[in-house]
């Protein structure tokens, strides 16, 4: 077998059931049509060989988003989308969501309606558009998920199962992001390695660990090309706070340039790993492009910097000395933050596929202040 070539060979007649070649027999069973059988049986219990696209076949990417449940993340998806289109072609990267996107998304390439809870429609999109890569961003974030556990379970777990089944059935390369929230209070915190005790205490974190383990299981058992990165807190000028525990690190820049005052919901010494959005997107693209033979893991930590609210405030004051920060810790978010790592160990990502961040704290602060100042000026808003 050539390096980097994936061949998925599902087990035959798993648990006494039948493979795809025997589907016609199922229709003759009294009182039991094939449509009532588990939907994933066509791949999970077949003898079909699954191989990746040939080098001559175009990569065709479907990106799932869910702006209705986490408006901040959809902007990250859009930026990732635009970066991908530069490499793979305008019509080969398709964004999907349940909510109408910003106008420039339509102008830059295909957009389709897709609900990750609608398995049949998602399957149609994958088949009709000849999708080879599936990038699954739909999720309910940490603090919002704690306020609506039932909805978080539905979006984060049922939606995940749908894309796992479809990726396996259609032999797709599947990317599912994970998070700093996949760790818990019993995890090593400084630094947190790729492999350790996790046991998170939020539904968001539990669903992400579930996704990591399901993807790894399907990779080892059936050869699914599952890939996952644990994102730290991601900081972007285009991303308004959307219910995440690390969102203060976005809001503080907007407040610094608007009112000159930021009230932080975490203690000043709460250290968490963070990353500039550009590094986050570049890591994702580079990871998806990495030959499979280079990957020793299916889930990797990626790191760039780690700072506290007070440290980022001090760096901002080098540019805006008038910034005032007050602290009013929110019990829910502070408890979540205290259960998370203060640093990521990303040694394996650096060794296996060459990960290296471009932004440190100094570069991040300069870029965020410059970008937000330009944005406010263009929108006719005052700048403090």
XYZ file of C-alpha atoms in Angstrom:
384
model
C 0.000 0.000 0.000
C 1.328 3.439 -0.899
C 1.991 5.847 1.983
C -0.954 8.090 2.729
C -3.453 5.913 0.859
C -6.460 4.965 2.925
C -8.336 1.734 2.424
C -11.388 1.149 4.594
C -12.434 -2.461 4.848
C -15.506 -2.776 7.100
C -16.039 -6.102 8.807
C -18.224 -8.536 6.922
C -21.634 -9.632 8.163
C -21.061 -7.765 11.430
C -23.006 -9.367 14.288
C -24.577 -11.833 11.896
C -26.058 -9.126 9.661
C -25.447 -8.803 5.948
C -23.346 -6.765 3.570
C -24.486 -4.428 0.826
C -24.394 -7.221 -1.741
C -27.084 -9.021 0.209
C -29.503 -6.117 0.557
C -31.990 -7.698 -1.806
C -32.578 -10.491 0.701
C -33.714 -8.009 3.315
C -36.664 -6.964 1.212
C -38.074 -10.455 1.372
C -38.116 -10.557 5.176
C -41.706 -10.599 6.375
C -42.737 -7.378 8.068
C -39.245 -5.828 7.884
C -38.110 -3.610 5.051
C -34.534 -2.448 4.679
C -35.607 1.147 5.293
C -36.403 0.222 8.882
C -32.914 -1.124 9.526
C -30.119 1.033 10.979
C -29.231 3.629 8.351
C -25.479 3.088 8.706
C -25.688 -0.596 7.841
C -24.839 0.068 4.200
C -21.274 0.929 5.207
C -20.775 -0.420 8.719
C -21.721 -3.959 7.723
C -20.560 -4.167 4.125
C -17.539 -5.695 2.452
C -17.033 -2.679 0.204
C -13.572 -1.209 -0.074
C -13.363 2.485 0.689
C -10.490 4.476 -0.723
C -9.796 8.217 -0.896
C -10.146 10.286 -4.052
C -7.403 9.804 -6.608
C -4.937 12.666 -6.977
C -6.702 13.580 -10.224
C -10.096 13.902 -8.510
C -10.980 17.329 -7.154
C -11.318 17.837 -3.426
C -14.919 18.885 -2.809
C -15.642 20.221 0.667
C -18.928 20.586 2.548
C -18.735 22.767 5.672
C -21.523 22.573 8.220
C -22.321 25.636 10.320
C -25.108 26.551 12.694
C -25.433 30.303 13.039
C -28.825 30.003 14.683
C -27.245 28.327 17.721
C -23.790 29.944 17.864
C -23.564 33.153 15.829
C -19.887 33.669 16.606
C -18.732 30.403 15.093
C -20.348 30.943 11.705
C -17.990 33.870 11.063
C -15.044 31.597 11.741
C -16.534 29.099 9.312
C -16.890 31.794 6.657
C -13.215 32.773 6.973
C -12.164 29.117 6.788
C -14.436 28.786 3.754
C -12.805 31.685 1.927
C -9.308 30.371 2.674
C -10.262 26.927 1.368
C -11.760 28.337 -1.835
C -8.472 30.011 -2.679
C -6.850 26.574 -2.745
C -9.578 24.261 -4.001
C -11.636 26.502 -6.234
C -14.706 28.636 -5.720
C -17.230 25.962 -6.620
C -15.537 23.105 -4.783
C -16.108 24.403 -1.249
C -19.736 24.585 -0.128
C -20.924 26.288 3.040
C -24.139 25.050 4.633
C -26.242 26.369 7.473
C -29.818 26.709 8.684
C -29.683 30.493 8.630
C -29.171 33.006 5.839
C -25.483 34.000 5.765
C -23.983 37.453 5.146
C -24.353 38.708 1.538
C -20.665 38.292 0.698
C -20.934 34.527 1.274
C -23.330 34.219 -1.669
C -21.017 36.358 -3.782
C -17.992 34.177 -3.078
C -19.343 30.722 -3.826
C -21.966 28.050 -3.201
C -24.179 28.141 -0.120
C -26.881 25.573 0.647
C -29.410 25.092 3.403
C -28.569 22.101 5.594
C -29.666 21.021 9.041
C -27.248 18.527 10.576
C -30.210 16.886 12.309
C -31.782 16.091 8.920
C -29.883 12.962 7.935
C -31.652 12.331 4.634
C -31.140 15.846 3.309
C -27.490 15.878 4.409
C -26.948 12.602 2.569
C -28.474 14.069 -0.591
C -26.124 17.046 -0.423
C -23.078 14.799 -0.059
C -24.066 12.505 -2.914
C -25.347 15.147 -5.330
C -22.316 17.397 -4.824
C -19.722 14.593 -4.942
C -18.329 15.649 -1.541
C -14.952 14.203 -0.521
C -14.224 16.240 2.639
C -16.747 17.038 5.355
C -15.888 19.792 7.865
C -18.350 19.711 10.748
C -18.487 22.933 12.762
C -22.043 22.733 14.132
C -22.080 22.804 17.939
C -23.541 24.584 20.943
C -20.762 26.245 22.950
C -19.831 25.826 26.616
C -21.762 28.433 28.614
C -24.752 28.392 26.245
C -24.833 24.601 26.388
C -25.036 24.627 30.167
C -28.110 26.854 29.893
C -29.809 24.412 27.510
C -28.441 20.903 28.009
C -31.182 19.164 26.018
C -30.557 21.318 22.960
C -26.782 20.932 23.307
C -27.143 17.156 23.453
C -29.302 17.218 20.340
C -27.017 19.448 18.266
C -23.646 18.274 19.558
C -24.278 14.530 19.736
C -27.145 13.634 17.395
C -25.776 15.956 14.708
C -22.333 14.431 15.180
C -23.696 10.906 14.753
C -25.292 11.952 11.471
C -22.030 13.223 9.996
C -20.051 10.246 11.333
C -22.463 7.833 9.682
C -22.433 9.748 6.401
C -18.645 10.082 6.367
C -18.305 6.352 6.916
C -20.944 5.488 4.344
C -19.400 7.743 1.686
C -15.741 7.312 2.729
C -15.179 11.018 3.349
C -12.290 12.716 5.065
C -14.030 14.109 8.150
C -12.868 17.000 10.308
C -14.599 17.669 13.639
C -13.096 20.370 15.873
C -12.703 19.688 19.562
C -11.878 22.138 22.308
C -10.078 23.080 25.477
C -13.433 22.188 27.060
C -12.794 18.494 26.386
C -10.615 18.474 29.522
C -11.854 18.455 33.104
C -10.651 19.212 36.632
C -8.858 15.861 36.927
C -6.869 16.464 33.704
C -3.252 17.630 33.784
C -3.475 21.413 33.463
C 0.026 22.708 32.826
C 0.454 21.466 30.219
C -2.381 19.211 29.064
C -1.033 16.458 26.765
C -2.876 14.915 23.838
C -3.557 11.710 25.742
C -4.640 11.929 29.363
C -7.642 11.703 31.675
C -10.286 14.127 30.398
C -13.676 13.823 32.174
C -15.116 17.317 31.429
C -18.006 18.716 33.468
C -19.936 20.562 30.766
C -22.247 19.060 28.161
C -20.133 20.805 25.516
C -16.985 19.095 26.765
C -18.699 15.723 27.202
C -20.017 15.866 23.635
C -16.568 16.738 22.307
C -14.899 13.828 24.115
C -17.650 11.608 22.756
C -16.850 12.868 19.254
C -13.108 12.310 19.675
C -13.621 8.734 20.843
C -16.272 7.843 18.264
C -14.078 9.167 15.460
C -11.057 7.262 16.715
C -13.135 4.092 17.112
C -14.466 4.323 13.556
C -10.969 4.993 12.255
C -9.452 1.937 13.916
C -12.369 -0.400 13.240
C -13.451 0.712 9.758
C -10.684 2.982 8.473
C -12.633 6.243 8.578
C -10.286 9.162 7.858
C -11.343 11.092 10.970
C -9.350 14.169 11.994
C -9.811 16.391 15.024
C -8.018 19.390 16.520
C -8.547 20.667 20.047
C -8.883 24.403 19.605
C -7.884 26.764 22.412
C -9.806 30.005 22.857
C -9.982 31.539 19.374
C -9.716 35.325 18.995
C -11.053 37.110 15.914
C -11.957 40.688 15.050
C -15.032 39.471 13.158
C -16.328 37.244 15.932
C -18.676 38.795 18.505
C -18.969 36.949 21.819
C -21.189 33.911 21.393
C -21.464 32.156 24.748
C -17.941 30.799 25.128
C -15.924 30.931 28.344
C -12.954 32.552 26.565
C -15.036 35.277 24.889
C -13.728 37.977 27.225
C -10.516 37.880 25.168
C -12.485 39.176 22.172
C -14.738 41.641 24.003
C -11.879 43.374 25.788
C -10.505 44.700 22.480
C -13.864 46.095 21.388
C -14.382 47.709 24.793
C -10.869 49.157 24.795
C -11.574 51.028 21.556
C -15.182 51.988 22.295
C -15.656 52.848 25.969
C -12.175 52.360 27.394
C -13.644 50.091 30.098
C -14.050 46.324 30.207
C -15.781 44.307 32.917
C -14.306 40.819 32.943
C -16.336 37.792 34.077
C -13.172 35.858 35.018
C -10.625 36.486 37.778
C -7.575 38.485 36.660
C -5.255 35.477 37.170
C -7.304 32.969 35.142
C -4.816 31.578 32.616
C -6.156 29.868 29.482
C -4.667 28.858 26.123
C -5.577 31.184 23.241
C -4.991 31.489 19.496
C -5.420 34.071 16.733
C -8.099 33.112 14.214
C -5.574 33.101 11.354
C -3.471 30.475 13.102
C -6.594 28.458 13.850
C -7.678 28.348 10.213
C -4.199 27.690 8.913
C -3.777 24.801 11.345
C -7.061 23.295 10.167
C -6.177 23.498 6.478
C -2.651 22.170 7.015
C -3.960 19.308 9.140
C -6.566 18.350 6.552
C -3.905 18.353 3.832
C -1.416 16.250 5.812
C -0.878 12.751 4.380
C -2.529 10.191 6.593
C 0.727 8.265 6.951
C 2.165 11.218 8.918
C -0.536 11.134 11.607
C 0.217 9.203 14.766
C -3.036 10.410 16.377
C -6.539 11.242 15.226
C -6.970 14.113 17.734
C -4.254 16.698 18.369
C -3.819 19.690 20.653
C -2.748 22.886 18.890
C -1.268 25.767 20.874
C -0.069 29.317 20.294
C -0.060 31.274 23.585
C -1.509 31.254 27.075
C -2.444 34.365 29.034
C -4.594 35.787 31.833
C -7.079 38.681 31.620
C -4.608 40.887 33.437
C -1.769 40.007 31.047
C -3.770 40.814 27.920
C -4.984 44.039 29.556
C -1.380 45.062 30.267
C -0.416 44.396 26.655
C -3.358 46.469 25.413
C -2.322 49.333 27.718
C 0.959 49.562 25.791
C -1.216 50.914 22.979
C -4.131 52.368 24.983
C -2.898 53.428 28.437
C -6.376 54.609 29.481
C -7.921 51.101 29.460
C -9.683 50.288 32.724
C -10.568 46.694 33.595
C -12.787 45.651 36.483
C -13.427 42.072 37.546
C -16.794 40.589 38.355
C -16.364 36.797 38.134
C -19.367 34.891 36.837
C -19.794 31.687 38.843
C -20.648 29.465 35.867
C -17.904 30.666 33.558
C -15.264 30.869 36.284
C -16.020 27.287 37.361
C -15.703 26.138 33.764
C -12.420 28.006 33.276
C -10.983 26.593 36.506
C -11.577 23.068 35.180
C -9.681 23.690 31.927
C -5.938 23.461 31.168
C -3.813 26.573 31.451
C -1.563 25.391 28.590
C -1.703 22.860 25.751
C 1.156 20.516 24.922
C 1.139 20.390 21.114
C 4.428 18.529 20.661
C 2.820 15.817 18.558
C 1.226 18.278 16.110
C 4.548 20.071 15.656
C 6.383 16.778 15.083
C 3.854 14.922 12.917
C 2.606 17.571 10.494
C 4.752 20.628 11.162
C 2.378 22.827 13.138
C 3.821 26.204 14.203
C 1.837 29.333 15.213
C 2.581 32.743 13.718
C 0.967 34.916 16.432
C 2.121 35.444 20.002
C 0.428 37.766 22.487
C 2.207 40.897 21.247
C 1.332 40.198 17.597
C -2.250 39.268 18.486
C -2.888 42.493 20.425
C -1.391 44.700 17.701
C -3.412 42.978 14.987
C -6.697 43.038 16.915
C -6.434 46.720 17.839
C -5.494 47.732 14.299
C -8.275 45.639 12.738
C -11.002 46.776 15.131
C -9.939 50.406 14.810
C -10.155 50.148 11.007
C -13.506 48.385 11.203
C -15.026 50.985 13.538
C -13.696 53.803 11.401
C -15.181 52.271 8.245
C -18.522 51.886 10.000
C -18.490 55.490 11.176
C -18.222 54.510 14.848
C -16.155 56.495 17.373
C -12.784 55.172 18.448
C -11.696 55.728 22.039
